[in-house]
Each structure stands twice: as structure tokens, then as C-alpha cells.
XYZ file of C-alpha atoms in Angstrom:
536
model
C -0.033 -0.018 -0.009
C 2.800 2.409 0.860
C 4.592 1.770 -2.424
C 1.255 2.348 -4.320
C 0.893 5.655 -2.566
C 4.377 6.657 -3.365
C 3.984 5.811 -7.125
C 0.702 7.783 -7.208
C 2.507 10.746 -5.410
C 5.380 10.544 -8.004
C 2.851 10.541 -10.935
C 1.077 13.570 -9.434
C 4.413 15.462 -9.187
C 5.368 14.432 -12.754
C 2.004 15.438 -14.185
C 2.315 18.854 -12.285
C 5.809 19.476 -13.556
C 4.897 18.555 -17.269
C 1.902 21.145 -16.970
C 4.182 23.737 -15.558
C 6.751 23.105 -18.355
C 4.125 23.370 -20.989
C 2.698 26.685 -19.594
C 6.150 28.182 -19.356
C 6.961 26.966 -22.837
C 3.900 28.689 -24.334
C 4.411 31.919 -22.491
C 8.060 32.098 -23.694
C 7.152 31.570 -27.284
C 6.967 35.287 -28.102
C 10.184 35.800 -26.239
C 12.004 33.337 -28.587
C 11.006 35.394 -31.553
C 12.734 38.469 -30.108
C 15.733 36.524 -28.886
C 19.190 38.025 -29.041
C 21.316 36.687 -31.960
C 23.597 33.979 -30.971
C 21.776 32.809 -27.737
C 21.326 29.118 -28.219
C 17.958 27.576 -27.371
C 18.179 24.587 -24.895
C 15.505 22.013 -25.838
C 14.516 18.693 -24.261
C 14.886 17.249 -20.948
C 17.958 15.474 -19.831
C 20.572 17.007 -22.192
C 23.985 15.503 -22.590
C 26.951 16.584 -20.526
C 27.420 20.381 -20.250
C 29.844 21.947 -22.767
C 30.637 25.530 -23.679
C 28.047 25.366 -26.527
C 25.289 24.083 -24.296
C 23.864 27.201 -22.469
C 20.470 28.177 -21.051
C 17.972 30.513 -22.619
C 15.047 32.422 -20.937
C 12.517 29.645 -21.807
C 14.427 26.854 -19.982
C 15.197 29.045 -16.996
C 11.510 29.838 -16.725
C 10.393 26.217 -16.999
C 12.862 24.999 -14.446
C 12.177 27.835 -11.945
C 8.416 27.213 -12.239
C 8.701 23.450 -11.756
C 10.836 24.136 -8.692
C 8.423 26.675 -7.313
C 5.431 24.262 -7.686
C 7.212 21.392 -5.938
C 8.320 23.637 -3.088
C 4.850 24.871 -2.543
C 3.198 21.527 -2.614
C 5.779 19.291 -0.748
C 8.467 21.142 1.304
C 8.321 20.002 4.978
C 7.003 23.388 6.295
C 4.150 24.625 4.118
C 4.511 28.273 4.966
C 8.248 28.322 4.227
C 7.701 26.273 1.056
C 5.258 28.827 -0.332
C 7.602 31.641 0.725
C 10.371 30.054 -1.308
C 8.173 29.418 -4.312
C 6.985 33.056 -4.330
C 10.669 34.202 -3.936
C 11.842 32.124 -6.925
C 9.069 33.419 -9.087
C 9.744 36.986 -8.090
C 13.470 36.593 -8.719
C 12.722 35.208 -12.185
C 10.384 38.086 -12.933
C 12.858 40.611 -11.804
C 15.526 39.277 -14.135
C 17.808 38.095 -11.435
C 18.728 34.983 -13.427
C 18.857 36.604 -16.936
C 22.695 36.728 -17.083
C 23.186 33.072 -16.118
C 23.898 30.928 -19.223
C 25.488 27.931 -17.405
C 23.261 25.197 -16.097
C 25.573 24.571 -13.089
C 25.603 28.266 -12.189
C 21.759 28.451 -12.481
C 21.440 25.400 -10.206
C 23.739 27.063 -7.743
C 21.839 30.369 -7.900
C 18.537 28.643 -7.219
C 19.903 26.645 -4.308
C 21.467 29.843 -2.766
C 18.150 31.664 -2.890
C 16.306 28.687 -1.360
C 18.789 28.297 1.464
C 18.868 32.117 2.143
C 15.240 31.646 3.293
C 15.194 28.111 4.663
C 18.753 27.574 5.839
C 18.071 23.835 5.070
C 21.164 21.859 4.277
C 19.148 19.111 2.725
C 17.319 21.353 0.325
C 19.208 21.535 -2.866
C 19.208 21.961 -6.666
C 21.809 20.433 -9.038
C 22.435 19.827 -12.619
C 22.540 16.202 -13.747
C 22.337 15.982 -17.456
C 21.360 12.314 -17.392
C 18.473 12.713 -14.947
C 15.084 11.577 -16.238
C 12.401 14.127 -17.435
C 9.244 14.648 -15.361
C 6.987 11.711 -16.185
C 9.874 9.333 -16.770
C 11.383 6.801 -14.491
C 11.295 7.491 -10.731
C 14.265 9.497 -9.646
C 17.225 7.942 -7.930
C 20.624 8.777 -6.784
C 21.963 10.260 -3.531
C 20.472 13.389 -2.096
C 22.801 16.374 -1.697
C 23.891 17.080 1.724
C 26.114 19.630 3.487
C 25.736 22.295 6.055
C 23.626 25.223 4.791
C 25.227 28.659 4.964
C 24.808 30.273 8.338
C 25.187 33.827 7.541
C 22.360 35.828 9.048
C 19.960 37.775 6.839
C 19.278 41.501 7.725
C 16.823 41.436 10.555
C 16.922 37.620 10.634
C 17.993 35.146 13.298
C 21.672 35.141 14.361
C 24.113 32.829 12.622
C 23.735 29.284 13.864
C 20.198 29.798 15.004
C 17.235 27.782 13.627
C 15.017 29.534 11.032
C 11.433 30.213 12.113
C 9.212 27.235 11.508
C 5.541 26.992 10.617
C 5.235 23.800 12.535
C 6.980 21.930 15.340
C 10.638 22.029 14.482
C 12.389 18.812 13.904
C 14.819 16.890 11.713
C 14.889 13.544 9.964
C 17.834 11.714 8.288
C 17.679 10.639 4.606
C 15.814 7.309 4.202
C 17.354 4.591 2.041
C 16.205 5.094 -1.505
C 15.699 1.372 -2.069
C 13.642 0.892 1.123
C 10.456 2.658 -0.109
C 8.576 4.999 2.141
C 9.038 2.750 5.194
C 12.665 2.120 5.922
C 14.081 -0.829 7.896
C 13.797 -0.042 11.672
C 10.675 2.293 11.213
C 7.345 1.450 12.828
C 3.888 3.149 11.951
C 1.729 4.000 15.015
C -1.774 2.687 15.018
C -4.489 5.414 14.839
C -5.591 4.775 18.550
C -2.672 2.715 20.011
C 0.940 2.331 20.442
C 3.276 1.836 17.459
C 3.687 -1.616 16.188
C 6.694 -2.961 14.268
C 6.380 -3.331 10.517
C 7.933 -6.829 10.528
C 10.640 -7.880 12.988
C 13.257 -5.425 14.306
C 16.310 -5.365 12.000
C 18.855 -8.067 12.902
C 22.584 -7.593 12.936
C 24.686 -9.578 10.395
C 26.019 -12.732 12.121
C 29.399 -12.523 10.330
C 31.448 -10.164 8.130
C 31.225 -10.629 4.458
C 34.058 -12.852 3.052
C 35.116 -9.937 0.789
C 34.097 -6.595 2.146
C 35.638 -4.549 -0.551
C 34.663 -1.330 -2.459
C 33.585 2.041 -1.245
C 30.908 0.680 1.193
C 33.467 -1.208 3.114
C 35.647 1.830 3.084
C 32.927 3.624 5.065
C 34.881 2.187 8.114
C 38.527 2.699 7.013
C 39.990 2.454 10.577
C 39.033 -0.001 13.365
C 41.651 -0.608 16.006
C 42.318 -0.899 19.750
C 44.081 1.970 21.214
C 46.480 1.968 24.210
C 44.392 1.348 27.351
C 42.247 -1.288 25.702
C 40.042 1.490 24.205
C 38.333 0.751 20.993
C 38.405 3.177 18.029
C 36.084 3.005 15.063
C 36.047 5.687 12.330
C 32.664 5.726 10.578
C 33.005 7.968 7.445
C 29.706 7.071 5.866
C 26.598 5.030 6.539
C 25.161 3.636 3.213
C 22.182 1.351 3.567
C 23.932 -1.694 2.020
C 24.631 -5.283 3.214
C 28.352 -4.669 2.817
C 28.343 -1.656 5.110
C 26.203 -3.351 7.777
C 28.439 -6.389 7.735
C 31.551 -4.151 8.075
C 29.881 -2.586 11.219
C 29.197 -6.080 12.470
C 32.793 -7.174 12.039
C 33.988 -3.814 13.708
C 31.934 -4.389 16.756
C 33.036 -8.104 16.944
C 36.682 -6.983 16.947
C 36.040 -4.286 19.565
C 33.643 -6.225 21.724
C 36.327 -6.917 24.434
C 37.429 -3.402 24.764
C 36.700 -1.356 27.960
C 35.570 1.853 26.186
C 34.804 2.935 22.664
C 35.391 6.066 20.525
C 33.183 6.559 17.479
C 34.808 9.012 15.041
C 32.140 10.906 13.010
C 34.207 13.930 12.099
C 34.100 13.232 8.465
C 30.765 11.580 8.260
C 28.191 13.622 6.155
C 25.245 11.277 6.498
C 23.613 8.042 5.318
C 20.837 5.672 6.392
C 18.816 5.690 9.536
C 18.842 1.953 9.333
C 22.520 2.028 9.895
C 22.082 4.537 12.694
C 19.600 2.129 14.390
C 22.084 -0.668 13.839
C 24.960 1.072 15.581
C 22.594 2.220 18.407
C 21.434 -1.379 18.870
C 25.097 -2.476 19.442
C 25.383 0.263 22.153
C 22.102 -0.880 23.850
C 20.764 -3.887 25.764
C 17.318 -5.480 25.891
C 14.527 -4.959 23.435
C 14.568 -2.318 20.641
C 13.214 1.011 21.499
C 11.993 4.114 19.723
C 14.537 6.895 19.377
C 12.698 9.315 17.100
C 9.393 9.854 15.274
C 9.326 11.262 11.697
C 6.468 13.529 10.698
C 5.632 14.042 7.079
C 3.934 17.066 5.651
C 2.120 15.068 2.930
C -0.163 13.283 5.176
C 1.505 9.909 5.736
C 1.253 8.578 9.263
C 4.242 9.313 11.598
C 7.061 6.782 11.523
C 9.250 5.720 14.278
C 12.961 5.089 14.199
C 14.107 2.402 16.517
C 17.286 0.589 17.665
C 18.211 -2.625 15.927
C 17.936 -6.009 17.697
C 21.515 -7.443 17.766
C 21.009 -9.790 20.781
C 24.033 -11.235 22.488
C 26.261 -9.434 19.984
C 25.682 -6.038 21.646
C 28.632 -4.030 22.967
C 26.359 -3.197 25.774
C 24.915 -0.058 27.584
C 27.469 0.288 30.349
C 30.902 0.746 28.810
C 31.980 4.358 28.247
C 31.360 5.675 24.791
C 32.802 8.843 23.161
C 31.617 10.415 19.824
C 33.992 12.742 17.842
C 32.250 15.478 15.851
C 33.127 18.463 13.575
C 31.218 21.015 11.551
C 31.392 18.564 8.683
C 29.352 15.990 10.720
C 25.944 16.050 9.088
C 22.580 14.511 8.711
C 22.382 10.830 9.797
C 25.764 11.242 11.471
C 24.171 13.966 13.523
C 21.176 11.745 14.367
C 23.614 9.133 15.860
C 25.317 11.862 17.859
C 22.127 13.484 18.994
C 20.512 10.181 19.988
C 23.440 8.920 21.976
C 23.717 12.254 23.740
C 19.999 12.528 24.415
C 19.789 8.940 25.869
C 22.967 9.646 27.853
C 24.708 6.838 26.133
C 27.797 8.799 24.983
C 29.860 11.907 25.560
C 30.233 14.111 22.475
C 33.649 15.517 22.006
C 34.693 18.072 19.410
C 32.862 20.792 17.608
C 29.240 21.692 16.901
C 27.835 19.693 13.898
C 26.376 20.962 10.696
C 22.781 21.267 11.729
C 20.864 19.322 8.942
C 18.173 16.900 9.900
C 15.284 16.803 7.449
C 14.228 13.901 5.330
C 12.425 13.166 2.131
C 9.954 10.579 1.193
C 9.642 11.560 -2.449
C 13.230 11.296 -3.499
C 15.190 13.589 -5.720
C 12.643 15.320 -8.007
C 13.564 15.944 -11.791
C 12.688 19.422 -12.794
C 13.418 18.861 -16.573
C 16.341 19.811 -18.771
C 18.699 17.862 -16.578
C 17.943 19.740 -13.296
C 17.194 17.830 -10.040
C 15.909 19.099 -6.699
C 16.015 17.392 -3.370
C 12.942 18.526 -1.418
C 12.783 17.617 2.395
C 9.211 16.655 3.203
C 9.544 15.404 6.812
C 10.943 16.469 10.232
C 11.891 14.458 13.291
C 11.204 14.608 16.975
C 13.510 12.891 19.384
C 11.860 10.664 21.999
C 13.821 12.328 24.804
C 14.196 15.972 23.987
C 10.942 16.453 21.995
C 12.858 18.268 19.374
C 15.935 18.099 17.111
C 19.066 19.675 15.879
C 17.854 21.347 12.671
C 19.688 24.721 12.253
C 21.547 24.401 15.585
C 23.616 21.298 15.167
C 24.659 18.891 17.981
C 26.546 20.798 20.640
C 29.469 18.794 22.136
C 29.655 17.890 25.894
C 33.438 18.580 25.594
C 34.261 21.234 23.131
C 37.676 21.211 21.610
C 39.004 21.776 18.014
C 38.043 18.872 15.874
C 41.627 18.032 15.093
C 42.194 17.468 18.947
C 39.040 15.629 19.536
C 40.609 12.106 19.370
C 43.393 12.903 21.900
C 40.827 14.556 24.208
C 38.358 11.502 23.980
C 41.301 9.127 24.522
C 42.443 10.893 27.707
C 38.768 11.086 28.979
C 38.285 7.383 28.374
C 41.628 6.528 30.203
C 40.640 8.683 33.151
C 37.193 7.129 33.420
C 38.624 3.558 33.238
C 41.307 4.486 35.712
C 38.699 5.676 38.256
C 36.995 2.223 38.188
C 39.966 -0.026 37.655
C 40.164 -2.611 40.427
C 43.814 -3.538 39.812
C 46.389 -0.969 41.125
C 48.870 -1.684 38.244
C 46.058 -1.131 35.619
C 45.003 2.052 37.368
C 48.512 3.472 37.378
C 48.876 2.756 33.732
C 45.538 4.337 32.865
C 46.273 7.422 35.050
C 49.463 7.973 33.317
C 47.869 7.551 29.852
C 45.242 10.187 30.869
C 48.043 12.506 31.895
C 50.083 12.084 28.823
C 50.259 14.601 25.939
C 48.818 12.642 22.976
C 48.491 15.337 20.241
C 50.442 18.160 18.761
C 54.156 18.723 18.939
C 56.235 17.149 21.856
C 56.987 19.415 24.729
C 59.762 17.269 26.323
C 63.369 17.610 24.998
C 65.208 14.536 23.846
C 67.926 15.251 26.303
C 65.474 14.978 29.219
C 64.214 11.663 27.886
C 67.454 9.825 27.445
C 68.625 7.407 30.165
C 67.790 4.226 32.090
C 64.224 3.383 33.119
C 63.329 0.869 35.771
C 59.862 -0.619 36.909
C 58.209 1.496 39.522
C 56.314 0.246 42.572
C 52.647 -0.338 41.524
C 53.307 0.096 37.847
C 53.016 -3.488 36.850
C 55.512 -6.111 35.902
C 57.997 -4.914 33.419
C 61.621 -5.033 32.346
C 64.146 -2.099 32.367
C 64.481 -0.028 29.264
C 67.075 2.360 27.843
C 66.272 5.412 25.713
C 69.128 6.767 23.768
C 69.539 9.328 20.867
C 71.040 8.071 17.633
C 71.289 9.955 14.206
C 68.915 12.631 15.604
C 66.159 10.135 16.619
C 65.249 8.375 19.882
C 65.584 4.561 20.158
C 64.364 2.242 22.858
C 65.956 -0.933 23.900
C 64.322 -3.344 26.314
C 64.097 -6.993 26.987
C 60.834 -8.955 26.087
C 61.211 -12.382 27.332
C 64.188 -13.922 25.647
C 64.091 -11.294 22.958
C 65.500 -7.820 22.974
C 63.494 -5.098 21.367
C 65.796 -2.357 19.821
C 63.736 0.110 17.678
C 63.529 3.666 16.685
C 60.742 5.736 18.045
C 58.395 7.371 15.536
C 56.580 10.484 16.801
C 52.809 9.725 17.029
C 51.594 12.999 18.575
C 52.448 14.966 21.632
C 54.847 12.918 23.804
C 53.822 9.531 22.457
C 55.848 7.378 20.049
C 55.388 4.172 18.211
C 58.075 1.523 17.593
C 59.351 1.638 13.951
C 58.842 -1.721 12.320
C 56.254 -2.810 14.853
C 52.391 -2.982 14.301
C 49.820 -1.187 16.412
C 49.942 -2.029 20.006
C 53.632 -1.210 20.563
C 54.216 2.283 21.733
C 55.499 4.393 24.622
C 54.656 7.808 26.062
C 56.748 10.097 28.230
C 55.241 12.089 31.153
C 57.132 14.563 33.376
C 56.605 14.107 37.053
C 58.026 16.045 39.923
C 60.322 13.179 40.763
C 61.463 12.502 37.336
C 60.254 11.081 33.864
C 57.753 8.260 33.605
C 57.801 6.048 30.599
C 54.508 4.253 29.723
C 55.170 1.312 27.636
C 52.417 -0.504 25.633
C 53.737 -3.949 24.768
C 50.986 -5.826 22.713
C 48.401 -3.804 24.514
C 49.696 -4.324 28.100
C 50.623 -1.206 29.875
C 53.729 -1.020 32.190
C 55.055 2.132 33.930
C 58.789 2.646 34.126
C 60.600 5.619 35.794
C 63.836 7.529 35.530
C 64.897 9.768 38.466
C 65.082 13.418 37.772
C 68.416 15.239 37.464
């Protein structure tokens, strides 16, 4: 039934756009007769790739602008703002604001800039895609444009970073998977007079990683590792709604399941699927799936609920500390994940305020004719805890630091939290020193101060003596490991931390200056040992 409604809606949009194109074409007929010599006439929808010879004329600009205005007025998430934008586009066209634009790409950019000046909606966009279908053709596809909307304030308007005035309850929603229809995995539809019921079972986590997780979807998780202190790290750069991506997430959580804390890096993530968001949230939960947000549509569809996935015994759990890294580039679905984890008090957000885009669309990218496509948000989201969302404001971090310092800050916070609850004195000593160490930027301890003989300190765990010496302008460490002697150059890894040249992750050392001398924290295959050198 949902798919039938969507097809009917798309046919309605297509018919509306064809009528608008026909009207605009008739109205521009006289203008063509008086057209300036040498101005080529663009004809037909979906032209080939743009070249210097393929430029716009007044007729095409009018057809595209009118088609865009009609779709905005009919479908944009907030009716009042949609009609305001439609009127603004028509007025700008009539005033001749677009007359000097001959490039399709420049025209798309100008339309988008005018729309965002009013809406400040980072999901609202216009782009030129020459191979896009004409209105009435196949249903549109392809990814929706995303990115933070400009935040400059209009004269007399809200201050930069503040949400634009809304005609309805403000709220965001992440882009739904294009291949999932109007009801995405993990969504539920509330009954008219009762609680929401699942549409089918809650989404399940993949049981095992794909044998060959290759390609861009697998590259959405380019870095999964265990940091010093048994702290998991997962860089999630994208969240596409594909089996490969979900299996990669399952594999990542399987690897990190035994860690004591987790850092999720979303600093470069500009969005994706709410199904993937629900999957990650399912791994960070326990018990039955629960509702995190409700999506409300302008076009009359019943509200839909976003829920956590059911991952069963594979869950990372709800008790281990979790830290989420953010930046201004963090957008859309990545913001939903950050916002949800913060609202449910499941994670500490570290970094900078995110981009502030949260709307969604259940009509997909809309072809406007002549190769132009618009992404029209049609829904907003309400969080189950806060009753609102992050549209226009972004997700504000709990610990605000520059994005480039967020990993080191979260790593130190995790080490401090684990140290406070560590039952073993030796483990506590190692974690406290790790939390105290400078982990990013340039070193602030001179090589001369670090050279010398280091011996195990009381309460610092079992370890062997080590020697630090300078050779050819670089530091080297020499220490016994069982019957083997490690002798390796130290490679600067940020702050006063170094890795061992020729060794994989898990072999490192960090120097910390104390009143009674220099402490050396050695990570040997993940095990922390504290050594000391008396001060001079």
C-alpha cells in the first residue's frame, strides 16, 4: 500500500511538472522570436553533458524555476516556508535576477543559494545532472545532496547558527534509504488509536562479516583498532544502507567487543541511512529495541518511528563508556547518531558543533526537466527524549575542543574514566599515566630529558628495564621482552607519544614529566607498564 501511494505521489508530481513546463513554454514563445542573436535555445529534458556550447535560454530558466516553485509549495516540509520560497523564486525570475546566467551549473547554484537564504536547510538543494530523467519518466534515484547550509544571518533575521522560524513543530529527520520505499528498515507506524507496532521484526545484525568486504561501502569504516588502554576506536566515514556496510559494522563491533571503552569518530561523516544509525545504536544498547525518534511528514503519511536494531548477544552493551567525535562536517544521519546517543545519555560528545541538517524526504530527488534535479525535504523528526531536534543548531558537544584535537581529548577522557573504576592497582597506574600524557600536537619534552635508563616503579605492573638513547637525531628504545631484546627507533605519534618503528599497532611508549622524574608508559602488545627515571 505504501509503495502504491508513493507511485501515485510521484505521478502527481510528474504531471504537475509537465503542465508547468508546457505553460512556461507557451508563455516564452513570443520571447523566442525576439531572442538576441547567438543565444542558443536549450531543448528537451535530460541533455547530454554540459559543454561551452550548451547554455541556457530564458525559456528553459523559466520552465525549471516554475517547476521548482510548484514542488516547493506543494511538498516542502513546512508549508509556509515552502510557499515563501516558491514566491521568492518566481519574483526573482520576473525581476530578471537569473537573466545573465547561461551555465546550467551556475543556474542550479543560484537557485539553491536563494532557497537556502530563506530556509537555511542543508538538505534542500538543486543540482544539474544531464542524465536525469524528465518529469513523467522513471522514478528519480541517486543520492540526495547534503552539506551544512550557509549560516550567515539575513538582515533582520536570526543570528548565525540559530534555527530559522518554522511554521510547525521544528524537527529533523535523516535521509531514508532510496531502495527501502517510504518505510525504511527499523521504522514503525503507529496505530491510529494505539501504540506503535513494528512493521515486521526489528532489524537483525549480520552474524558474520562478508568474506570479501571490498569497495566504497566497506571503506565507510576505514579504521578500526584498539588504542592503548584497551580503548576501541572506530572511524565511521559514511553509513550507506547496504549489506556490505552493515556487515562491516558487525565485524568492527565483533573486533572491539572486548574493549573497555569505545570512541566513534564521525568527524568526516556527512550522513547516510537511519537503518545504519539504528544498527549502531542497537550495538550500544541492551534489551528490546526502543524508539529513538518519530518522523512527521507534511504530505499526510502517518508518523514513522525510528528504532534501535535487535543485535541480541552481539551487543557491545549499555554500560561501557562511549565517546563520539564531531566536527562542523558531521551532518545528517551522523548527527542523528550523535544527537540520539547524547539525548539517551549513552555517549559523551567531543569536538565541535555539527552542521545542523536533519530533514528527510519520502519523495526522493525530483527531476525538474532539462537535466535539473531538486532534493525537497518533506519530513521532520522529533527525538523521544528531547521532543525536538538539531535542525539549524547542530549537535553541541559535551566537551568542546577543536576537531583536530578531539581524538586525543576523548582518549584521555576514556583513560581517566577507566582508571577511576579499575580494580587492579597496576592497571590504574597505567591508565592514570595515559590520561595525563600529551597525546597530540608537538612534543614538549626535549630529547635530552628523555635519554637514560628506566626501571619498573612500584605499583606500575611487571616490566623489564628499558634504555632510551639518541642516535642519528632520533630516539631509540632498547628493552628486553622475554628472551628477545627489542631495539627500535621511536616514531613520533603525537604529543609525547611514540610508536616503535617496524612494529604494528599495540607497541608504543609515552613520556610524562613528574616532580620526581620522567615516567615512561610502555604498551607492549596492549599491556601497559610504567617505568621511571629519576630526575636530575
